[in-house]
XYZ file of C-alpha atoms in Angstrom:
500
model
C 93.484 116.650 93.364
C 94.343 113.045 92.824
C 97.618 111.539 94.344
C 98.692 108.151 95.254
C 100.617 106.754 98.447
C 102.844 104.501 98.582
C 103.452 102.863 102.584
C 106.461 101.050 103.604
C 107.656 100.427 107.292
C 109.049 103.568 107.570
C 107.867 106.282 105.108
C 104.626 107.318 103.729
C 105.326 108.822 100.232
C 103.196 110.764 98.087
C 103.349 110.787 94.940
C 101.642 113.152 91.827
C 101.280 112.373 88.549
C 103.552 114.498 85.798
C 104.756 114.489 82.292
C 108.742 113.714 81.761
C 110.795 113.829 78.996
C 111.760 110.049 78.660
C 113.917 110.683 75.068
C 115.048 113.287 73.173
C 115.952 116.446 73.915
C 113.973 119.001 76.288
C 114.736 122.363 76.434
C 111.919 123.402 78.645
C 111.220 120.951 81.493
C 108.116 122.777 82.355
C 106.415 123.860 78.659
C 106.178 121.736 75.663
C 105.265 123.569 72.498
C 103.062 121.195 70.336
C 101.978 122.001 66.517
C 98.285 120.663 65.690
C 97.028 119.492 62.376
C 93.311 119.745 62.227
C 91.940 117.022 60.897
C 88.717 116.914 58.260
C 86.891 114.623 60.415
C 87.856 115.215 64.378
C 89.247 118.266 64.596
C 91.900 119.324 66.890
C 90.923 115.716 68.980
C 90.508 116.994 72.059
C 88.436 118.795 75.216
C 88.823 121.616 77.166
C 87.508 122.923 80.762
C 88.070 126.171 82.805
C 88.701 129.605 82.160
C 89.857 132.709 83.982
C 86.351 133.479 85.221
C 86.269 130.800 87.525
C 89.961 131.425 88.671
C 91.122 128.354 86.918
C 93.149 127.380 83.976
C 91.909 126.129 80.574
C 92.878 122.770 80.970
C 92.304 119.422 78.361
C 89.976 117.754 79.817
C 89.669 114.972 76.724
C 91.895 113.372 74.514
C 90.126 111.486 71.237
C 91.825 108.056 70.321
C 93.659 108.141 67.369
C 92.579 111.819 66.570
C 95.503 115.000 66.309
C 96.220 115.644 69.952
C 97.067 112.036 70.848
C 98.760 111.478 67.641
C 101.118 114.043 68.730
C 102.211 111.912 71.845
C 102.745 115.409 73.446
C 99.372 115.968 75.351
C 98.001 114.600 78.121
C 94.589 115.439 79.697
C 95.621 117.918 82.726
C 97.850 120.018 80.421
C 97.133 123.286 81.225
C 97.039 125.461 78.004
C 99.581 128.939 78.060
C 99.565 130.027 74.699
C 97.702 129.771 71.142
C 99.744 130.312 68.340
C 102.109 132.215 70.267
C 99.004 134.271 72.196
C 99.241 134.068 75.990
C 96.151 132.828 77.200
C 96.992 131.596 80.790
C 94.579 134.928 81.598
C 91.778 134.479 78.949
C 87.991 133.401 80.015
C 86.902 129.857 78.507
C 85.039 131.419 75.598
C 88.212 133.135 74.387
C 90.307 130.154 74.236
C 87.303 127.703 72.608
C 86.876 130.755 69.554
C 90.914 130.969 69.515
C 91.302 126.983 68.964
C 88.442 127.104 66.577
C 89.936 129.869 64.372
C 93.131 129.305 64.559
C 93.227 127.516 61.097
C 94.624 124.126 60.029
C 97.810 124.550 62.012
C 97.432 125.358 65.561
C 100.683 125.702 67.758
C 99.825 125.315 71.269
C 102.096 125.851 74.583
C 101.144 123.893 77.402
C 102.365 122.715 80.908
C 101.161 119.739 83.027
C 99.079 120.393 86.530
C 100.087 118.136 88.836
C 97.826 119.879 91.274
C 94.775 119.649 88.859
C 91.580 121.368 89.342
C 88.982 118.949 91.025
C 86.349 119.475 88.113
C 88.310 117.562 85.526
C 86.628 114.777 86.848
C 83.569 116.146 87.575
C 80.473 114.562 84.821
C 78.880 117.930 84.748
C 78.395 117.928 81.227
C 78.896 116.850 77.914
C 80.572 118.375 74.264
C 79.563 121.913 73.359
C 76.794 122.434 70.671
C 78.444 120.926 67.331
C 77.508 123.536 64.697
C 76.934 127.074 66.776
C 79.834 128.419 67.713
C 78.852 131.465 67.923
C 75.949 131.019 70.625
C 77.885 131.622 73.125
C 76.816 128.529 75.456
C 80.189 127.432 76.240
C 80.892 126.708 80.097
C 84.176 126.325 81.726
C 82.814 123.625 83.782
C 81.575 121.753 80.939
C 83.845 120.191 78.177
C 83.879 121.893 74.856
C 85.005 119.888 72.269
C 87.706 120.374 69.450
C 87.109 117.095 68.120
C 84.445 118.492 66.092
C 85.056 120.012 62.754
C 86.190 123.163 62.727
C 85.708 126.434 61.114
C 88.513 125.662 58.701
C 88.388 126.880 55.175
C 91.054 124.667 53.388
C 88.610 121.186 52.648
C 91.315 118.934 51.298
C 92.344 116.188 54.183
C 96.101 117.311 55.538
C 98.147 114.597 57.063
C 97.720 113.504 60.624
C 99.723 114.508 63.576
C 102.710 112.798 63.811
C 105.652 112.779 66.451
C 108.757 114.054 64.399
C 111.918 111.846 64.675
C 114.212 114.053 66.858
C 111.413 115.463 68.927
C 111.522 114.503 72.964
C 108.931 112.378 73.878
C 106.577 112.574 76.891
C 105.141 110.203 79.302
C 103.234 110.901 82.636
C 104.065 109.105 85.333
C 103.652 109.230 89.156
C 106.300 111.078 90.851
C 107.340 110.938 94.452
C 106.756 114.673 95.943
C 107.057 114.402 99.407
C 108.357 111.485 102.322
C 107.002 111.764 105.486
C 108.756 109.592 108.273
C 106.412 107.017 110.546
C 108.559 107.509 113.106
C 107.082 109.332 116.092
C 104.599 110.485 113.660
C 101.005 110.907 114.835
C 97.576 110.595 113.027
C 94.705 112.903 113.125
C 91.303 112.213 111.975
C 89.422 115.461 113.376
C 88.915 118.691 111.908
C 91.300 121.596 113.805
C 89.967 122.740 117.071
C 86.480 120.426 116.843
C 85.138 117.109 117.927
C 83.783 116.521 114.094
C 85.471 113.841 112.726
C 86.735 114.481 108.816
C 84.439 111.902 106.587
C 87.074 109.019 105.266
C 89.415 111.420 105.737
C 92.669 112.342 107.648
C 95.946 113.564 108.637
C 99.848 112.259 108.826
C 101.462 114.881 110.853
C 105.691 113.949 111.085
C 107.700 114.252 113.682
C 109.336 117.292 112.254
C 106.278 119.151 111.350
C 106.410 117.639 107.934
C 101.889 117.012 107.180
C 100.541 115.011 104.356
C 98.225 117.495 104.528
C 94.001 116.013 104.182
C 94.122 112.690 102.845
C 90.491 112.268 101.445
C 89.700 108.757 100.657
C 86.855 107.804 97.812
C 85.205 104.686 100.601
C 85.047 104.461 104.146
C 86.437 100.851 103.454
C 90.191 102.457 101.824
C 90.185 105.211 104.621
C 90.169 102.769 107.579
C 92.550 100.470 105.387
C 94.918 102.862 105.289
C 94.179 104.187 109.048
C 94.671 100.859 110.449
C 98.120 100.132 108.229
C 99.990 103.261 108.914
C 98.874 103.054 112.826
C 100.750 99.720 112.250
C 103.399 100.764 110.852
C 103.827 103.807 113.671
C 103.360 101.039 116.167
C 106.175 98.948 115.420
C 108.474 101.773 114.700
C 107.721 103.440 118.228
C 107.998 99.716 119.637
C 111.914 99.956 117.799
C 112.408 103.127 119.650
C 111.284 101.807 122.852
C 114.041 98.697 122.691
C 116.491 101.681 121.802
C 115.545 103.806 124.902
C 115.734 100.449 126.695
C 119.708 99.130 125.649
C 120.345 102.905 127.541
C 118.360 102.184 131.249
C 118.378 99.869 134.279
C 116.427 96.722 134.093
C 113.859 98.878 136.911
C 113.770 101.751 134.570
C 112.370 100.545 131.519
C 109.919 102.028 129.105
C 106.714 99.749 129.128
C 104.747 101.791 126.018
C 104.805 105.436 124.680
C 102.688 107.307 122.179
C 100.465 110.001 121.330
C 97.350 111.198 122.334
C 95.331 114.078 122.050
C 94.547 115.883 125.373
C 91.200 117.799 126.186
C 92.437 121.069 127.524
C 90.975 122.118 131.013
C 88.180 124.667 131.790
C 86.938 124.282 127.696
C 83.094 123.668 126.961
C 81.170 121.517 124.919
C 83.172 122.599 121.325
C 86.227 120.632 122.848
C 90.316 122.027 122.054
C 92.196 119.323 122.398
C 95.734 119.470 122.117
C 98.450 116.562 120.988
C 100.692 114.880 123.789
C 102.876 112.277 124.025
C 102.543 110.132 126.766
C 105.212 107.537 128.094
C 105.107 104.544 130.831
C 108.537 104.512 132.026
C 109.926 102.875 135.593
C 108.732 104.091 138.199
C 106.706 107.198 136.551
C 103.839 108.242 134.062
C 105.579 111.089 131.756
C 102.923 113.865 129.802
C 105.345 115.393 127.025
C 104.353 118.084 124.177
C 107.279 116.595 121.987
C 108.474 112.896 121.985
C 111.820 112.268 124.195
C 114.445 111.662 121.387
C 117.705 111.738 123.975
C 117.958 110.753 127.706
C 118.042 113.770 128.052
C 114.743 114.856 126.770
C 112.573 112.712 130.362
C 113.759 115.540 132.771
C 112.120 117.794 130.285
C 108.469 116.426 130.736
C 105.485 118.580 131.027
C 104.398 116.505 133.776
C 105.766 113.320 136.114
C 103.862 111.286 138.326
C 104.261 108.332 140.342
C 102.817 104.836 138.401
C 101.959 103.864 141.806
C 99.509 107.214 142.766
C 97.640 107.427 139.543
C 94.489 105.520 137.916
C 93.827 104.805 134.587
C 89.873 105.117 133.709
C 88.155 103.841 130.089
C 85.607 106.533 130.022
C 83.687 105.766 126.879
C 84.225 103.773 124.030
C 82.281 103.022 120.359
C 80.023 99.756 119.759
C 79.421 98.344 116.575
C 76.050 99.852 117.242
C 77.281 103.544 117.818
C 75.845 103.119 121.264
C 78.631 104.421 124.289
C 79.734 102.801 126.973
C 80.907 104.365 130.123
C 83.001 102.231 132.046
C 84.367 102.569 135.793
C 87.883 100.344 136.001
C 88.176 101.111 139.368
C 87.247 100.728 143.058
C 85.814 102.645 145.927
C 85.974 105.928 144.580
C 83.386 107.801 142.434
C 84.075 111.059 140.721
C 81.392 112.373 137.734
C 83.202 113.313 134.737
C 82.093 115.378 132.212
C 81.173 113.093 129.092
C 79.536 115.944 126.471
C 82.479 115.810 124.018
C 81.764 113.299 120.933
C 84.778 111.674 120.835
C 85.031 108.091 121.007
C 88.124 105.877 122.975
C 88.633 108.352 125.427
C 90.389 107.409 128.817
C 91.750 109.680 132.087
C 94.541 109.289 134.306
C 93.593 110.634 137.662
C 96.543 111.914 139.473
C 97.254 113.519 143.520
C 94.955 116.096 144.544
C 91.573 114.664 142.802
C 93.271 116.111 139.498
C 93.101 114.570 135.775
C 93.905 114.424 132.555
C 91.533 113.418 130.093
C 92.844 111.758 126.685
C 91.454 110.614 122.905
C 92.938 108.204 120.459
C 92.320 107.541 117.111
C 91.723 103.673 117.417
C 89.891 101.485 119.665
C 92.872 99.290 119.304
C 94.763 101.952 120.747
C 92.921 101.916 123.858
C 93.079 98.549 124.513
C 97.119 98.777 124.688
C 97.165 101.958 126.720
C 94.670 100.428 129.118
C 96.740 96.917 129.231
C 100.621 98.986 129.259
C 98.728 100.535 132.215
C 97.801 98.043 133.854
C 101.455 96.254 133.570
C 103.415 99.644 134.333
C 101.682 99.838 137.927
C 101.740 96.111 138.841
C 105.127 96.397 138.095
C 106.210 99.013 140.233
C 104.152 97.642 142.968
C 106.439 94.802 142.913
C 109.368 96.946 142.255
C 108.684 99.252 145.244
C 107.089 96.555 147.451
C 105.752 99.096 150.292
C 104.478 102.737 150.230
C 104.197 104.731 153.404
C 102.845 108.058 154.048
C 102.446 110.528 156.757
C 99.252 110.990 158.201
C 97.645 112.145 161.506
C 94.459 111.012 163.705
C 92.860 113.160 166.838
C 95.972 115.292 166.828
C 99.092 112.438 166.859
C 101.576 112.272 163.335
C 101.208 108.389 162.497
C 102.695 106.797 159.134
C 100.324 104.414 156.849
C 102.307 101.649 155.296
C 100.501 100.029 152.698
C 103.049 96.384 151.919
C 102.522 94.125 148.888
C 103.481 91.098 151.205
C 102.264 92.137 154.340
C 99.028 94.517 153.946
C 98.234 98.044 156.272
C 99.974 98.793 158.918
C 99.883 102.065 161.298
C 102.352 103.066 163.455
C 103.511 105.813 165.283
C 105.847 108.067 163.955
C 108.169 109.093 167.239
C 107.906 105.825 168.548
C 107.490 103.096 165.855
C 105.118 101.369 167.911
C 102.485 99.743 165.273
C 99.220 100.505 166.181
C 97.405 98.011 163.763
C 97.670 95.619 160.927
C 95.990 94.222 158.929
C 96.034 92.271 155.375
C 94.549 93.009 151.797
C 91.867 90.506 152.503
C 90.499 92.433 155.915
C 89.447 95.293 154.118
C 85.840 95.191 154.066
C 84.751 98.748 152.947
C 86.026 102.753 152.446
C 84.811 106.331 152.916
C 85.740 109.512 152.421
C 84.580 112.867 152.410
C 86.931 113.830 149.407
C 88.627 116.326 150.735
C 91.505 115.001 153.681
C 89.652 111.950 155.716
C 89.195 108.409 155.107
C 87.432 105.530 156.819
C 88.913 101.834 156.508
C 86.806 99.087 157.207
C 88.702 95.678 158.648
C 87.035 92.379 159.474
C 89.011 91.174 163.167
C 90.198 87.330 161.810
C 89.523 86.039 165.761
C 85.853 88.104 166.778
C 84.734 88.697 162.891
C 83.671 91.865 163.789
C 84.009 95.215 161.978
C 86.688 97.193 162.934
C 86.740 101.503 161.221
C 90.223 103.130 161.507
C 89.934 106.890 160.401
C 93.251 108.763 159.163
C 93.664 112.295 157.558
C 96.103 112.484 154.482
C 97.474 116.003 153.172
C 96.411 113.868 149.442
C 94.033 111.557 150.113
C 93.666 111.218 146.413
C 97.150 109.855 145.739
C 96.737 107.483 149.545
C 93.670 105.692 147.462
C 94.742 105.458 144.180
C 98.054 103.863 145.843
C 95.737 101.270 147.754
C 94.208 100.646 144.562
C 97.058 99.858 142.818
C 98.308 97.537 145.899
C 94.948 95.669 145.556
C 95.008 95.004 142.177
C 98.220 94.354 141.538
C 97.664 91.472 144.663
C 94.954 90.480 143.017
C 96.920 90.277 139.427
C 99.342 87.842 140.976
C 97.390 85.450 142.291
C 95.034 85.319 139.773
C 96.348 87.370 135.946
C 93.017 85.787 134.453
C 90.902 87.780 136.678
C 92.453 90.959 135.618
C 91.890 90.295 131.881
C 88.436 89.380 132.667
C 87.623 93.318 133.789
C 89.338 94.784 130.454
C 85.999 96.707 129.348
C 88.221 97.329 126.385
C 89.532 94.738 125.406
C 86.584 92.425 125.853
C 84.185 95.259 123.379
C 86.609 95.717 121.034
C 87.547 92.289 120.285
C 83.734 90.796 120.344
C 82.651 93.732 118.343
C-alpha cells in the first residue's frame, strides 16, 4: 500500500493517507454515513473493487467529477464500504454489493470507513466499467471496477436534485498522516531478504535502534530507491559521527573512538546460502570492539562480544562491485596469503583477521561504506603504532626463551630474555623477505648494511598470526609517515569507487 516518507536529520517518518473531520461535528471518527441521490444521467458516480471472495473489502475504486458521490464531499476512493442502507456488507462477495447499490432505489445510504492500508489492486489497470445494460449476467469481477456511474435500475424517471453537502454536516478531507517515527540514530539499513544473499529489488529496510522497522520500503525506480538509500545512510552517518564526539568529551586523548557502525557478519561454518547476522563494530584506542548492540554508556565497551588489539589485526577488501558488475578481489596486505572463501554474492565485503589465523568476515550496504571502514582502519592502527611505539613478544629458537621487539623508531631487535643481551638488530628497511609454515615458525630475511649479504633469523611464536599482522602494521604505518600519499595510492577502494 502507498505511503510517503518524510527524512529529516534525525527521524524517518511515515506517513498514510486518511480522511479527517476538518469542520463540523463527527460523531464517529472511524465511519461516516453518507445518503446518495442517484442521478438520471450518472448514477450513484462512482466505482467499486473487491469482495469477500478474494478476502478483501469492497472498496471505491472511482469517483466521477461532478457526479453524486463527489458531490457529497464525503467519499474518497479507498473508502471501504460497511453497510447498504443499513445492511452489513463488510462480509458480502462483489456481486452482492454491485446488485445491492443497483437496487437500492433513488436514495442509497451508505456506511463507509477509509483504508489507510489499501488493497494493492486499487491501482492495478486490470480492467475497465462493468457491462452497461446487463446486470444480471453475472460478469462482475472484484478485481475489475464496476461502475455505478451508469444508470441504474431506478423506476422513478423524473431528475431528483444532486448530492449536496448539508450545512451542519462535518466535512472530510484526506490527508497524509504521520503513523510511525523511526530514529536515525544508531539505526541500521538492510537491503537483503532475511537469512539470504538476494538482494530485495529497489527495495529495503530501516531497522531502529529500539527494534522499531519501517518494515519493506518498496520503491517504484531503482533511481528513488538508491536516492533514498544514499540520504538516510547520510543522515545515520552524521548522527553516529555526533555520538562519536559524545563518547569522545568522556575519554583520554589516547582513547578515542576513530569510527563505529554496523555491519552485517557472515556467521562461521555456514555454506553457500549465507546467515549473516548484524554487528556493530567500533575503532576505539588501542582496540577493535565486535558488539551485537551499539555501546550507549561507558559502560556498555567492557560488554563487547569481542576485543582485539588495533595493532595484531588486518583489515582485508575482499571483493567489491564495478560499474560493470564484474568483482574484484583485492589483497591489502603483505607477506601472508590465506584463500578465503568468496561463493557468497554479496558485494563490499571486507575481513579483519585476528591472533590465531582467525577472522571475521563483514558486508555493508554501500561501497561508500567501505571506503571509510577501510580508511578509519587504516588511521586506527597507524595510530596506535605511534601511540604504543614498540611491541615485544616472547618467543624461543633451538630451545633458548628470546623476546622479539618490533620499534617504530628503531626496527627488530632480539634479545635474550635472562640476560638482555641483544642478539640482533636490524631496521624496517633490512627486511628483505618472510616465511612461514603457518602454524608456529617464521623466517626473516635481513640484508647486512656492511657485506650486503642475506642474513635468515628463524623464531617460533605461540601466535605467529598476531607476530605478523603486528609487523605489518609497524611497516605500514613507517611507511604512512614518511610518505601518507603512498598509502592512499593502495586504497583498492577508494580508488574503484570514486573512478567508477
Amino acid at each position: 500500500y502507498d505511503i510517503r516518507l518524510k527524512l529529516t536529520k534525525e527521524v524517518l517518518t511515515i506517513q498514510k493517507q486518511d480522511v479527517i473531520c476538518v469542520s463540523g461535528s463527527d460523531h464517529s471518527a472511524n465511519h461516516r454515513t453518507v445518503t446518495l441521490r442517484r442521478q438520471p444521467v450518472g448514477g450513484l458516480g462512482l466505482s467499486i473493487k473487491g469482495g469477500a471472495e478474494h478476502k478483501v473489502p469492497v472498496v471505491i475504486s472511482k469517483i466521477f467529477k461532478d457526479q453524486a458521490a463527489e458531490q457529497t464531499g464525503m467519499l474518497f476512493i479507498g473508502d471501504a464500504i460497511i453497510q447498504v442502507n443499513g445492511i452489513n456488507v463488510e462480509s458480502a462477495t462483489h456481486e452482492e454489493v454491485v446488485h445491492l447499490l443497483r437496487n437500492a432505489g433513488d436514495e442509497v445510504t451508505i456506511t463507509v470507513q477509509y483504508l489507510r492500508e489499501a488493497p494493492s489492486f486499487l491501482k492495478l489497470p486490470l480492467g475497465s466499467p462493468g457491462p452497461p445494460s446487463d446486470h444480471s449476467s453475472g460478469t462482475s469481477s472484484p478485481l475489475f471496477d464496476s461502475g455505478l456511474h451508469l444508470n441504474g435500475n431506478s423506476t422513478n424517471t423524473a431528475p431528483s436534485s444532486p448530492s449536496s453537502p448539508i450545512a451542519n454536516e462535518p466535512k472530510y478531507e484526506k490527508r497524509w498522516l504521520d503513523t510511525l517515527s523511526v530514529p536515525l540514530s544508531m539505526a541500521r539499513i538492510s537491503r537483503y531478504k532475511t537469512g539470504t544473499d538476494k538482494l530485495r529489488s529497489n527495495a529495503f529496510e530501516v531497522l531502529a535502534l529500539d527494534g522499531v522497522s519501517t518494515g519493506i520500503l518498496q520503491f517504484y525506480t531503482a533511481q528513488e530507491s538508491a536516492d533514498w538509500l544514499r540520504a538516510m545512510s547520510t543522515n545515520i552517518s552524521d548522527l553516529t559521527l555526533q555520538n562519536m564526539k559524545m563518547a569522545n568529551k568522556c575519554c583520554s586523548p589516547s582513547d578515542q573512538v576513530i569510527h563505529m557502525g554496523w555491519v552485517n557478519e557472515r556467521l562461521e561454518g555456514t555454506d553457500s546460502s549465507q546467515l549473516y547476522k548484524f554487528k556493530f563494530l567500533a575503532l576505539k584506542g588501542s582496540s577493535f570492539y565486535i558488539f551485537s548492540t551499539p555501546p550507549v554508556s561507558t559502560l556498555d565497551w567492557v560488554r563487547a562480544e569481542k576485543i582485539y588489539n588495533l595493532c595484531e589485526v588486518l583489515f582485508k577488501v575482499h571483493k567489491l562491485w564495478l560499474a560493470d558488475d564484474c568483482w574484484l578481489q583485492a589483497n591489502l596486505y603483505l607477506g601472508i596469503h590465506q584463500d578465503f572463501d568468496l561463493e557468497d554474492q554479496r558485494p563490499y565485503c571486507f575481513s579483519v583477521m585476528v591472533g590465531h589465523g582467525k577472522s571475521h568476515y563483514f558486508n555493508v550496504e554501500l561501497g561508500s561504506e567501505l571506503v571509510v571502514w577501510e580508511k578509519s582502519f587504516q588511521r586506527a592502527i597507524f595510530l596506535e603504532v605511534q601511540r604504543t611505539g614498540s611491541k615485544t613478544y616472547v618467543c624461543s629458537w633451538q630451545g633458548d626463551t628470546l623476546c622479539f621487539t618490533v620499534d617504530f623508531a628503531l626496527g627488530f631487535t632480539c634479545f635474550d630474555s635472562k640476560t638482555k643481551n641483544v642478539l640482533w638488530r636490524f631496521k624496517f628497511s633490512q627486511l628483505k623477505g618472510s616465511s612461514d609454515d603457518g602454524k608456529t615458525r617464521v623466517k626473516l630475511l635481513f640484508q647486512n648494511l656492511d657485506t650486503k649479504q642475506i642474513e635468515t633469523k628463524e623464531l617460533e611464536f605461540q601466535d605467529l598470526t598476531a607476530v605478523l599482522h603486528c609487523i605489518h602494521s609497524f611497516i605500514a604505518a613507517k611507511v604512512a609517515s614518511v610518505d601518507p600519499v603512498f598509502i592512499d595510492s593502495q586504497s583498492i577502494a577508494r580508488r574503484y569507487m570514486y573512478s567508477n
